[in-house]
PDB file of C-alpha atoms and ligand atoms in Angstrom:
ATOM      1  CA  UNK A 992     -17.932 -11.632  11.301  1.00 88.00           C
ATOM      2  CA  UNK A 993     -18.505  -8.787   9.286  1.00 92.00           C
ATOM      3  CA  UNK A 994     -17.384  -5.151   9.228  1.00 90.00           C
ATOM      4  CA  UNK A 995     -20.292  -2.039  10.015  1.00 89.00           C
ATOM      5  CA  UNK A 996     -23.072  -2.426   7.192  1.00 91.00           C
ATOM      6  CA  UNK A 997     -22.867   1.436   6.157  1.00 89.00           C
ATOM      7  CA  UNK A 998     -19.148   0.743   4.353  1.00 90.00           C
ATOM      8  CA  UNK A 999     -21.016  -2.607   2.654  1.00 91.00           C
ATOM      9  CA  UNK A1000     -23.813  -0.393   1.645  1.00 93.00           C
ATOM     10  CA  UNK A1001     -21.989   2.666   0.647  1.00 96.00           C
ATOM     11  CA  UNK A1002     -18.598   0.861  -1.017  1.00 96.00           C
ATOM     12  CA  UNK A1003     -20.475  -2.161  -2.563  1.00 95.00           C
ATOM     13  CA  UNK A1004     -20.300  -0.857  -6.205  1.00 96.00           C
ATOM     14  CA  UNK A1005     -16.312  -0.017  -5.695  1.00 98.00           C
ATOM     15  CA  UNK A1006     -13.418  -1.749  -7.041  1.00 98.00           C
ATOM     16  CA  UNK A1007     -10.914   0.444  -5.247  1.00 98.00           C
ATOM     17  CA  UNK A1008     -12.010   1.344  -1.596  1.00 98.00           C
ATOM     18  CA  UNK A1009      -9.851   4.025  -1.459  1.00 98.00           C
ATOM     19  CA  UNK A1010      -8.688   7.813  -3.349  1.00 98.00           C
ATOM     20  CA  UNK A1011      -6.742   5.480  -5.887  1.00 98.00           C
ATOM     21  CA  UNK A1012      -8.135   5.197  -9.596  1.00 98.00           C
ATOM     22  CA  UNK A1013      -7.480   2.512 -11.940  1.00 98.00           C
ATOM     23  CA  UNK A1014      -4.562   3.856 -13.358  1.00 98.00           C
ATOM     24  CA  UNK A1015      -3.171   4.866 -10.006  1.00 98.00           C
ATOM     25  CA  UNK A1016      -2.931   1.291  -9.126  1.00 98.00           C
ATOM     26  CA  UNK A1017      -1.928   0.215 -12.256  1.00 98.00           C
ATOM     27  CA  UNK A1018       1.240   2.730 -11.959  1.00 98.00           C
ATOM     28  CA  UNK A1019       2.271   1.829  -8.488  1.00 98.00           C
ATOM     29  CA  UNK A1020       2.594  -2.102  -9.794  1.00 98.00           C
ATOM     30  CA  UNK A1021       4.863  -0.828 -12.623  1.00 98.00           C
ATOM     31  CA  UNK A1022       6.700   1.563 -10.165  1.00 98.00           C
ATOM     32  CA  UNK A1023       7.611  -1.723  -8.277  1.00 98.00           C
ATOM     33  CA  UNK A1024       9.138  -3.880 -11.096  1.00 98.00           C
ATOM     34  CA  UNK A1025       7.267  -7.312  -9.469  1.00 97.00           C
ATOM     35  CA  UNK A1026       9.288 -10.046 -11.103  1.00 97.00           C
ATOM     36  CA  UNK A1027       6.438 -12.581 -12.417  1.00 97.00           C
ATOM     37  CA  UNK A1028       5.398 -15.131  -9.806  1.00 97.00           C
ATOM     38  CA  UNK A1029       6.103 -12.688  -6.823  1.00 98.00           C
ATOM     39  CA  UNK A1030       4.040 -13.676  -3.964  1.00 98.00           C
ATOM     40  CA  UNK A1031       2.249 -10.922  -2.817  1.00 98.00           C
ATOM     41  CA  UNK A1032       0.049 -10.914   0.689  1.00 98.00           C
ATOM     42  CA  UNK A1033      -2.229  -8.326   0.999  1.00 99.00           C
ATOM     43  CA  UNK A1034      -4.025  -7.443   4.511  1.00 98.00           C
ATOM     44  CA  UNK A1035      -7.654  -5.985   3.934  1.00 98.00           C
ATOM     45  CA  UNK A1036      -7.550  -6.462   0.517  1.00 98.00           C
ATOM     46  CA  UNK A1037     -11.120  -4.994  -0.105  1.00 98.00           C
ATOM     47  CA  UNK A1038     -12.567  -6.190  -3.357  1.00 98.00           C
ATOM     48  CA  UNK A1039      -9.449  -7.569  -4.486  1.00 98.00           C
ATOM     49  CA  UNK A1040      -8.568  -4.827  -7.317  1.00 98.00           C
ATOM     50  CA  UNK A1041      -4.823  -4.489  -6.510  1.00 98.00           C
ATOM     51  CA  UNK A1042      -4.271  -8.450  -6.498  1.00 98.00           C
ATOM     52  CA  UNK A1043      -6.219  -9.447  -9.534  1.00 98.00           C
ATOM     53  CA  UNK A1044      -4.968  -6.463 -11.763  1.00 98.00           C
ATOM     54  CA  UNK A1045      -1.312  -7.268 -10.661  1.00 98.00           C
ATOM     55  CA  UNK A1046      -1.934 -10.823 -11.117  1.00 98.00           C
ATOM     56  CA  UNK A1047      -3.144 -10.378 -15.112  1.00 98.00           C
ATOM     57  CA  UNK A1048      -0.691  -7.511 -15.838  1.00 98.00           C
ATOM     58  CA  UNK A1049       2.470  -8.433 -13.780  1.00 98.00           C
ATOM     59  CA  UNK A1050       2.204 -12.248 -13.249  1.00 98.00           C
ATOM     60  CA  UNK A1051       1.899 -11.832  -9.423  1.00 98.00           C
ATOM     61  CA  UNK A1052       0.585 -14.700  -6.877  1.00 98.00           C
ATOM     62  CA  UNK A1053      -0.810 -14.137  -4.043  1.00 98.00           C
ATOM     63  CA  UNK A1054      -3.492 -14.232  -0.647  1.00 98.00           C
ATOM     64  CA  UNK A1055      -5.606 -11.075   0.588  1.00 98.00           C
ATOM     65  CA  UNK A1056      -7.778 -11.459   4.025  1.00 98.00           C
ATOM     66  CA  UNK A1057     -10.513  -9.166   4.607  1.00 98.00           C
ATOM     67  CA  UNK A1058     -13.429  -9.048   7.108  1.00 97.00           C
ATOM     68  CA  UNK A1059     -16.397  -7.750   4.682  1.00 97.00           C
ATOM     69  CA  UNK A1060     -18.083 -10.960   3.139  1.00 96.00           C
ATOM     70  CA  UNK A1061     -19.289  -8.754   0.557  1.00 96.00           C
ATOM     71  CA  UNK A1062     -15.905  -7.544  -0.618  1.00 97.00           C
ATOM     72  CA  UNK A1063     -14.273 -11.063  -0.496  1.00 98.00           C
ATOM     73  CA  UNK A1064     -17.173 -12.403  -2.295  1.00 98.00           C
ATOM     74  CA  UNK A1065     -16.851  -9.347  -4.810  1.00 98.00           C
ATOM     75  CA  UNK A1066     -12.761 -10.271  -5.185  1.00 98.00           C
ATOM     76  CA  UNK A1067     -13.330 -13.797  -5.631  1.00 98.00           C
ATOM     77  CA  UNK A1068     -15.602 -13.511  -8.471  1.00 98.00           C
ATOM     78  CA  UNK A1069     -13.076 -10.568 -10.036  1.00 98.00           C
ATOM     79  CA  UNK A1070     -10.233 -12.758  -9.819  1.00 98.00           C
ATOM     80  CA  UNK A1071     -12.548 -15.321 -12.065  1.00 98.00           C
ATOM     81  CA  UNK A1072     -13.159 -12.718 -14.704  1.00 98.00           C
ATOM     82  CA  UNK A1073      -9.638 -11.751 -14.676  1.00 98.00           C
ATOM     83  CA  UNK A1074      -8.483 -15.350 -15.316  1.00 98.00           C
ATOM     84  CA  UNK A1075      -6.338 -14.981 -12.283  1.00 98.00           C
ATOM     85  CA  UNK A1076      -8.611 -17.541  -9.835  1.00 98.00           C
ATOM     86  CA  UNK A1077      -5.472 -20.277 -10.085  1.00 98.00           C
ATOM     87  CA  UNK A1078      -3.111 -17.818  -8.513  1.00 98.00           C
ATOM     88  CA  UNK A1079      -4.760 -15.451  -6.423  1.00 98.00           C
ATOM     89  CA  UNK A1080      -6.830 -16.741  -3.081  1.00 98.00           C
ATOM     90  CA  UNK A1081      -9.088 -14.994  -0.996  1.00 98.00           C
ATOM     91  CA  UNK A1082      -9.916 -15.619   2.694  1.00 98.00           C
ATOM     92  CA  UNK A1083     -12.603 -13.740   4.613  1.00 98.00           C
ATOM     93  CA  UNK A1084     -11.582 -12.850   8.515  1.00 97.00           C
ATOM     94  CA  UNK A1085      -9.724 -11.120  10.640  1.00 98.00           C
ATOM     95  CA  UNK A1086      -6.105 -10.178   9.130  1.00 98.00           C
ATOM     96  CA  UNK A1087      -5.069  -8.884  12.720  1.00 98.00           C
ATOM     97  CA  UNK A1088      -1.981 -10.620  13.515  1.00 97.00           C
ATOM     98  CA  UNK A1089      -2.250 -12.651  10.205  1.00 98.00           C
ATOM     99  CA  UNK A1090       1.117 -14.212   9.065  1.00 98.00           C
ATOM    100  CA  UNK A1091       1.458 -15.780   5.896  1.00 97.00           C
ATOM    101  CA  UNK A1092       3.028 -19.701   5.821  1.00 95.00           C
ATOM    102  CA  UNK A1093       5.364 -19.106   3.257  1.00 96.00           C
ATOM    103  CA  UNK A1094       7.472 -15.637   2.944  1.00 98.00           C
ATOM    104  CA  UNK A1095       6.331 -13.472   0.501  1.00 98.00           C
ATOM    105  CA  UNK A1096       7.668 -10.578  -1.430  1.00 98.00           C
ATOM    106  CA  UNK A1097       5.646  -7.719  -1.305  1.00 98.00           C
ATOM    107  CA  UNK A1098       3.358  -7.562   1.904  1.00 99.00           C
ATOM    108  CA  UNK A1099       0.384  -5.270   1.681  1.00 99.00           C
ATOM    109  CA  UNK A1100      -2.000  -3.430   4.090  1.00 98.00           C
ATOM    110  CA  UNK A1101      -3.468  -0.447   2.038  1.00 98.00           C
ATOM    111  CA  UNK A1102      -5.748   1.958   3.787  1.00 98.00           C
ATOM    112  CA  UNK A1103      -6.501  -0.765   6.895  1.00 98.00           C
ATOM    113  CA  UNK A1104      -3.671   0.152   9.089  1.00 98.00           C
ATOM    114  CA  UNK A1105      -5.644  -0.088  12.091  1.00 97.00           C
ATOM    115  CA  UNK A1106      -5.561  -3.896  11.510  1.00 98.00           C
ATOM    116  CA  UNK A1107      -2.151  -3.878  12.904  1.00 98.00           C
ATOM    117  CA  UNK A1108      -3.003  -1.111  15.898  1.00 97.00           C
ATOM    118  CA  UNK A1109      -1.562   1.811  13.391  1.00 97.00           C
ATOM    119  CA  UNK A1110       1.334   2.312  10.681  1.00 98.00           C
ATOM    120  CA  UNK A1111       3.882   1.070  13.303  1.00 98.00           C
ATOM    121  CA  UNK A1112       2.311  -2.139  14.475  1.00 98.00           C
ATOM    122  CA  UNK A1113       1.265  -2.930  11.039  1.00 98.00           C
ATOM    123  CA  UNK A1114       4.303  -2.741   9.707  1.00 98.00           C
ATOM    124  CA  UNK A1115       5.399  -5.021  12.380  1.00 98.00           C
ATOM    125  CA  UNK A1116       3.112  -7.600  11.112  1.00 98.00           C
ATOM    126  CA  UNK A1117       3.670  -7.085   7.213  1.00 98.00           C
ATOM    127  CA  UNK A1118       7.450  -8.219   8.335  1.00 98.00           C
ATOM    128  CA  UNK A1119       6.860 -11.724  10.044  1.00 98.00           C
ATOM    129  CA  UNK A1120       5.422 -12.405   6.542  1.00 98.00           C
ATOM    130  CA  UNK A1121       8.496 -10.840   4.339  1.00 98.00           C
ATOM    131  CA  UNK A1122      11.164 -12.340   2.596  1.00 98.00           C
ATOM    132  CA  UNK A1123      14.619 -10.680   3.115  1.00 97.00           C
ATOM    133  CA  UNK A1124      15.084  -8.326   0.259  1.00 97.00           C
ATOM    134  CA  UNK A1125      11.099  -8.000   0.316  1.00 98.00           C
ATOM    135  CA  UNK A1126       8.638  -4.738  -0.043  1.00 98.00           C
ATOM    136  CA  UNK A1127       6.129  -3.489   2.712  1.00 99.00           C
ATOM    137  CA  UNK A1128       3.235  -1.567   1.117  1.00 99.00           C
ATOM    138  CA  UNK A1129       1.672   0.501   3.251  1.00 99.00           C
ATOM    139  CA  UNK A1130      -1.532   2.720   2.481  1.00 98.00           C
ATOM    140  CA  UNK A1131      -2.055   5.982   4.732  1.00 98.00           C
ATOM    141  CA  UNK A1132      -3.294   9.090   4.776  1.00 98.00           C
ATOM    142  CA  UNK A1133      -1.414  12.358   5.816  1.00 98.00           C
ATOM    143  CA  UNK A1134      -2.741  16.134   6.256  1.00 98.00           C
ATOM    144  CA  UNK A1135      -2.255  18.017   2.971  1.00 98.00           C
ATOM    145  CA  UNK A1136      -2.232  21.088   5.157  1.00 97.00           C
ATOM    146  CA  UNK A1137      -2.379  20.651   9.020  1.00 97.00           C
ATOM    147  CA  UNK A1138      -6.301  21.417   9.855  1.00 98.00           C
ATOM    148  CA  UNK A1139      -6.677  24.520  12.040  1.00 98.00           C
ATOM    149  CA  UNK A1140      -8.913  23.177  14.404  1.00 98.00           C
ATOM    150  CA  UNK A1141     -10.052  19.566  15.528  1.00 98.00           C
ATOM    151  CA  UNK A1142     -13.446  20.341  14.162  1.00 98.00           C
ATOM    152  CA  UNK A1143     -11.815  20.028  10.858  1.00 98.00           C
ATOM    153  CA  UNK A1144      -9.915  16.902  11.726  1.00 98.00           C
ATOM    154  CA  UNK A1145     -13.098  15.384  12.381  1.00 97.00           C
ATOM    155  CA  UNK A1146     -14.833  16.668   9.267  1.00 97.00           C
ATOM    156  CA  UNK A1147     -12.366  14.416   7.336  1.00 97.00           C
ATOM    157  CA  UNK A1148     -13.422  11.531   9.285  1.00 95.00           C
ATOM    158  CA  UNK A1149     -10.705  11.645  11.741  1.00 97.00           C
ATOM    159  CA  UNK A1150     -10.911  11.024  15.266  1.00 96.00           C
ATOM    160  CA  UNK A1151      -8.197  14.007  16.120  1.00 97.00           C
ATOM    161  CA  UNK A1152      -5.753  16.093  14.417  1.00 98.00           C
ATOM    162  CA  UNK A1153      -3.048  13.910  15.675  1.00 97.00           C
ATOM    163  CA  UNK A1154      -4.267  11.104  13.954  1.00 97.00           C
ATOM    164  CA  UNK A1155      -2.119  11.578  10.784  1.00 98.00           C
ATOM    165  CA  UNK A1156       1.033  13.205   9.798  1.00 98.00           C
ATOM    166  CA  UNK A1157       2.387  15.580   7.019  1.00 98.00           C
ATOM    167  CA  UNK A1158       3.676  14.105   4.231  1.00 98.00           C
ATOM    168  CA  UNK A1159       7.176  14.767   5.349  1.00 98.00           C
ATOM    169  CA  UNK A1160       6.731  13.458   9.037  1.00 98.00           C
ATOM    170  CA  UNK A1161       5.050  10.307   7.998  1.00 98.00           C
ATOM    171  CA  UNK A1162       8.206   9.313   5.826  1.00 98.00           C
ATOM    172  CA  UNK A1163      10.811  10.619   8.430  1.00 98.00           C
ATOM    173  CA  UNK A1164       8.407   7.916  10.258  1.00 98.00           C
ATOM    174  CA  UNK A1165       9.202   5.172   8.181  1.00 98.00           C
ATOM    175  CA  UNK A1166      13.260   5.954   8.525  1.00 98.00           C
ATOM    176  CA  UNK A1167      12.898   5.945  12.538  1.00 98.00           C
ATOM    177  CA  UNK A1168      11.667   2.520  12.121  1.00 98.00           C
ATOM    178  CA  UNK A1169      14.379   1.718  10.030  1.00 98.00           C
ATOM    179  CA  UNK A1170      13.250   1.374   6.682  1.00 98.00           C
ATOM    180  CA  UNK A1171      13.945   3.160   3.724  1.00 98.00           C
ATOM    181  CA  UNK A1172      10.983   4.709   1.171  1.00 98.00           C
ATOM    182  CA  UNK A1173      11.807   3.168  -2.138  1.00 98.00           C
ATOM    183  CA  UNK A1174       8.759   4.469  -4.250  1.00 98.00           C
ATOM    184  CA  UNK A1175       4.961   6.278  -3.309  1.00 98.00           C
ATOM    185  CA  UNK A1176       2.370   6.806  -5.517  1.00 98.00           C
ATOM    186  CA  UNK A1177      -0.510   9.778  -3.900  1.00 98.00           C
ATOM    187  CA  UNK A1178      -4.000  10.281  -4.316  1.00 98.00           C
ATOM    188  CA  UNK A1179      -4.821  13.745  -5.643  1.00 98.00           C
ATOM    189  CA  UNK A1180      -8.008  15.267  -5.777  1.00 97.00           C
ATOM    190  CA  UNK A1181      -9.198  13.759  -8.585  1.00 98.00           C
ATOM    191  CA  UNK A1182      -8.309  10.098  -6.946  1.00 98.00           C
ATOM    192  CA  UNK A1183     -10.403  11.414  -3.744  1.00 98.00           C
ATOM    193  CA  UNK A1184     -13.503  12.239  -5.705  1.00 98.00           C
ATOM    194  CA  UNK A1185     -13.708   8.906  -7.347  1.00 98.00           C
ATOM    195  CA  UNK A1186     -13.252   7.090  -3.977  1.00 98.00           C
ATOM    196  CA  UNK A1187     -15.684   9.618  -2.340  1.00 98.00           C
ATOM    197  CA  UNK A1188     -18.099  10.736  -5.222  1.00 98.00           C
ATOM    198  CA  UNK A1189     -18.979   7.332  -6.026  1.00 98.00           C
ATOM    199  CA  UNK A1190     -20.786   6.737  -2.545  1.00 98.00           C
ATOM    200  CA  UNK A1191     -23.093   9.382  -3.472  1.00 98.00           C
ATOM    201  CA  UNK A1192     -24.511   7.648  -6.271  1.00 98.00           C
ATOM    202  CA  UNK A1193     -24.056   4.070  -4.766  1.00 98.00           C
ATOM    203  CA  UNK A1194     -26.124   5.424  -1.554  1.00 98.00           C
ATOM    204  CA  UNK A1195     -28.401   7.244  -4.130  1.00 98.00           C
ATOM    205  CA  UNK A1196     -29.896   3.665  -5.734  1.00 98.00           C
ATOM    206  CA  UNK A1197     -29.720   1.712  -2.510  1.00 98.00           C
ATOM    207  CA  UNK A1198     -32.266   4.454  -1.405  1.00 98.00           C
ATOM    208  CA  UNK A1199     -34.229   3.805  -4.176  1.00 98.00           C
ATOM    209  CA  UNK A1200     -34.282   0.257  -3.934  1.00 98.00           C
ATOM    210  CA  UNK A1201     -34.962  -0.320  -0.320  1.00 97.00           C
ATOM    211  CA  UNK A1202     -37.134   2.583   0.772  1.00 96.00           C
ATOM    212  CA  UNK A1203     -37.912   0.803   3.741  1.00 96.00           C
ATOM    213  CA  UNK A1204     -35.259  -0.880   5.252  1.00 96.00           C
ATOM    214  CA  UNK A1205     -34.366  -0.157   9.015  1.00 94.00           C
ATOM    215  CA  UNK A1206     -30.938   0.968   7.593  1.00 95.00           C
ATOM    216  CA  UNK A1207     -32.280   3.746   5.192  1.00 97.00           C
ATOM    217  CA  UNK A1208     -32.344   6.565   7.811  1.00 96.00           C
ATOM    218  CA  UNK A1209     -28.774   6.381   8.202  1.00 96.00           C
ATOM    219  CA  UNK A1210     -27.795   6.318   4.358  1.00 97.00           C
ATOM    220  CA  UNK A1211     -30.166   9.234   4.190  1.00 98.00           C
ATOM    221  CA  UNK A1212     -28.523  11.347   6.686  1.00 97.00           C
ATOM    222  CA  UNK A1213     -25.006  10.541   5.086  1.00 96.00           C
ATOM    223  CA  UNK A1214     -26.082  11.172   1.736  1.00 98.00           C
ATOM    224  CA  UNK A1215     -26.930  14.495   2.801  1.00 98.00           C
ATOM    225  CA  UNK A1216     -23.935  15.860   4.377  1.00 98.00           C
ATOM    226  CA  UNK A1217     -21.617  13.627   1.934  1.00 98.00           C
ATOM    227  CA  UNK A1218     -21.085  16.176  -0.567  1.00 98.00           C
ATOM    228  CA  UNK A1219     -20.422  19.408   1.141  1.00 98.00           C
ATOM    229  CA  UNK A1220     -18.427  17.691   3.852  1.00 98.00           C
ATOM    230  CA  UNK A1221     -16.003  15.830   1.231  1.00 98.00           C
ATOM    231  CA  UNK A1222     -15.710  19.238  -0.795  1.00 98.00           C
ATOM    232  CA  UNK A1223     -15.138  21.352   2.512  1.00 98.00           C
ATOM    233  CA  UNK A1224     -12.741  19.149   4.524  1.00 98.00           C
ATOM    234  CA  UNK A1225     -11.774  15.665   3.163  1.00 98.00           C
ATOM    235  CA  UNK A1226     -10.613  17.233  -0.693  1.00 98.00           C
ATOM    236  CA  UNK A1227      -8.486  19.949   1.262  1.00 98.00           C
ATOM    237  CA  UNK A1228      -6.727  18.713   3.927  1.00 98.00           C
ATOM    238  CA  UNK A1229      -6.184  15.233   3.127  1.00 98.00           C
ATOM    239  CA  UNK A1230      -3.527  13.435   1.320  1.00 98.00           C
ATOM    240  CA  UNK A1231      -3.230   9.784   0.723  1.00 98.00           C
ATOM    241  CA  UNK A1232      -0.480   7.560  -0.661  1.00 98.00           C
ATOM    242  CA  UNK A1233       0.780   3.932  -0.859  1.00 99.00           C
ATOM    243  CA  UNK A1234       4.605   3.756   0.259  1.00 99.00           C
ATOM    244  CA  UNK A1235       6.889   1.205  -0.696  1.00 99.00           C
ATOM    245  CA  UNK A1236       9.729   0.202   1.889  1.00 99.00           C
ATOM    246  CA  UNK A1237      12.680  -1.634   2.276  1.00 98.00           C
ATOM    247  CA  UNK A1238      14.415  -2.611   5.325  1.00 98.00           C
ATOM    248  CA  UNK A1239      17.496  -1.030   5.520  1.00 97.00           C
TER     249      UNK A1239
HETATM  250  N1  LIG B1647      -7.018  -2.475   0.338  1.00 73.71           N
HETATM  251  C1  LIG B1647      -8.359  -2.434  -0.226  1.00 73.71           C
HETATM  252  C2  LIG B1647      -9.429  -2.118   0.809  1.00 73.71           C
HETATM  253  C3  LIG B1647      -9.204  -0.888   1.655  1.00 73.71           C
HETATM  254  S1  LIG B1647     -10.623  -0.411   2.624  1.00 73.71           S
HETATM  255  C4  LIG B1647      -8.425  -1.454  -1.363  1.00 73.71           C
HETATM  256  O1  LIG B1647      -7.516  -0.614  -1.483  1.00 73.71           O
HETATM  257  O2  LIG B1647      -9.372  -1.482  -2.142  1.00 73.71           O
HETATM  258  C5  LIG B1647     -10.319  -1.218   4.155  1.00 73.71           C
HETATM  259  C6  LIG B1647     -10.623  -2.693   4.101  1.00 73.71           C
HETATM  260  O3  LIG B1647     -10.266  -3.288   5.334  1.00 73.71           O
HETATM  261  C7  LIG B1647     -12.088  -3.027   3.874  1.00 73.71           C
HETATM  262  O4  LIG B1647     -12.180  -3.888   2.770  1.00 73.71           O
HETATM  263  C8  LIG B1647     -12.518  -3.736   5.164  1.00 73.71           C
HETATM  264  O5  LIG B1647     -13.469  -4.738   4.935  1.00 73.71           O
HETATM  265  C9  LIG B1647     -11.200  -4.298   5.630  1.00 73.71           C
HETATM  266  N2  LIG B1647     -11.062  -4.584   7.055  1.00 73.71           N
HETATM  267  C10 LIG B1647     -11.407  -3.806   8.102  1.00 73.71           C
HETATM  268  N3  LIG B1647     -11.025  -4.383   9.267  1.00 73.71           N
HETATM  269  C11 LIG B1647     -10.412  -5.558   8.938  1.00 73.71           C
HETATM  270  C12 LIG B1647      -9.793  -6.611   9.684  1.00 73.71           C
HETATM  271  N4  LIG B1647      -9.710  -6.564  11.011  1.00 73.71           N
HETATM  272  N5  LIG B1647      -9.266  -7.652   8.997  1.00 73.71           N
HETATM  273  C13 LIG B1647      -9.344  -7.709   7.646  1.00 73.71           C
HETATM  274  N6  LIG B1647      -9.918  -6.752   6.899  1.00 73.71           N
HETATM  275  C14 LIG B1647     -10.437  -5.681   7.524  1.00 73.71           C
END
């Protein structure tokens, strides 16, 4: 079980897989006020950056599931160099309809809502898992500006305009499903190129170093459009946040 080799390829040198910097994620744990030894799940929890951070700076336990072997493997051995191996486990599979045992306090799915079917069935699942009193996490994108055509959707890797919402929809979203937003921390352009920017180079080496493998047409071909496509559509019309909710 793995996920499609391109993200493995062009992610692998990421800590974040996603428009969030260091600092970003380092502001939305302080914007929560985690009490030390908050159990934290976390559903496609990538390379394990927002777990093992949380766990050195805010005393945070926790589990994340992901599907990329690499990325698990690359989260296991950051939670070693962090210190944080005794408190922080991670499991490689499937998080769809993943409930934890024992409740936890802040349940996570950042930028991997489809593993619940979309923001809705996601946050579904992040409840089974959720204390009373707990926080969902969830990390989505929404249209900066509303692309003018579908051509445009799709140039930020979208399947269809009506894929995302604006900013303003997407929380009115999260009241219709009864919850209140308690805190958000966005991406912002800068936050975009380091998620996206970072490929280029990442792509760039793995060229280098494996001329020859079946798989290098493909990084070729995205390494040539990357750029231009992430400066004309992506870094205009898309936002990205992590919102924080509460049950009301
Ligand atoms: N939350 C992490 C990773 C976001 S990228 C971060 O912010 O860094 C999306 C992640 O979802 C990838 O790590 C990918 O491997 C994982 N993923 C995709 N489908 C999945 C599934 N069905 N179950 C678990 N993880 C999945």
């Amino acid at each position: 079980m793995d996920i499609p080799r391109i993200y493995n390829v062009t992610e692998s040198a990421h800590r974040i897989h996603n428009p969030f910097t260091p600092e970003k994620l380092a502001t939305l744990g302080a914007a929560l006020r985690l009490d030390p030894g908050t159990r934290v799940l976390d559903l496609g929890s990538g390379s394990g950056e927002m777990l093992c951070t949380w766990a050195r700076d805010y005393g945070i336990s926790g589990t994340g599931i992901d599907m990329s072997r690499l990325f698990t493997e690359q989260a296991k051995l950051r939670a070693e160099e962090l210190g944080v191996a005794d408190r922080i486990d991670f499991i490689h599979g499937d998080a769809a309809g993943y409930v934890a045992e024992a409740k936890v306090g802040v349940a996570a799915c950042v930028g991997a809502t489809w593993i619940g079917g979309g923001v809705v069935g996601t946050i579904e699942l992040l409840a089974r898992s959720l204390c009373t009193g707990g926080i969902i996490l969830i990390g989505e994108p929404f249209w900066l500006q509303l692309p003018p055509t579908e051509d445009v959707a799709r140039g930020c890797r979208a399947g269809s305009i009506s894929d995302f919402l604006m900013l303003p929809e997407l929380l009115a979203l999260f009241g219709e499903l009864n919850y209140d937003v308690v805190e958000m921390v966005l991406a912002d352009q800068d936050s975009w190129d380091r998620y996206e920017a970072a490929k280029w180079l990442t792509m760039r080496r793995w060229l280098a170093a494996n001329p020859d493998d079946d798989f290098a047409k493909e990084v070729r071909a995205e390494l040539d459009v990357a750029p231009q496509r992430h400066a004309a559509y992506t870094r205009e019309y898309l936002g990205w946040g992590v919102f924080a909710l509460m049950a009301r």
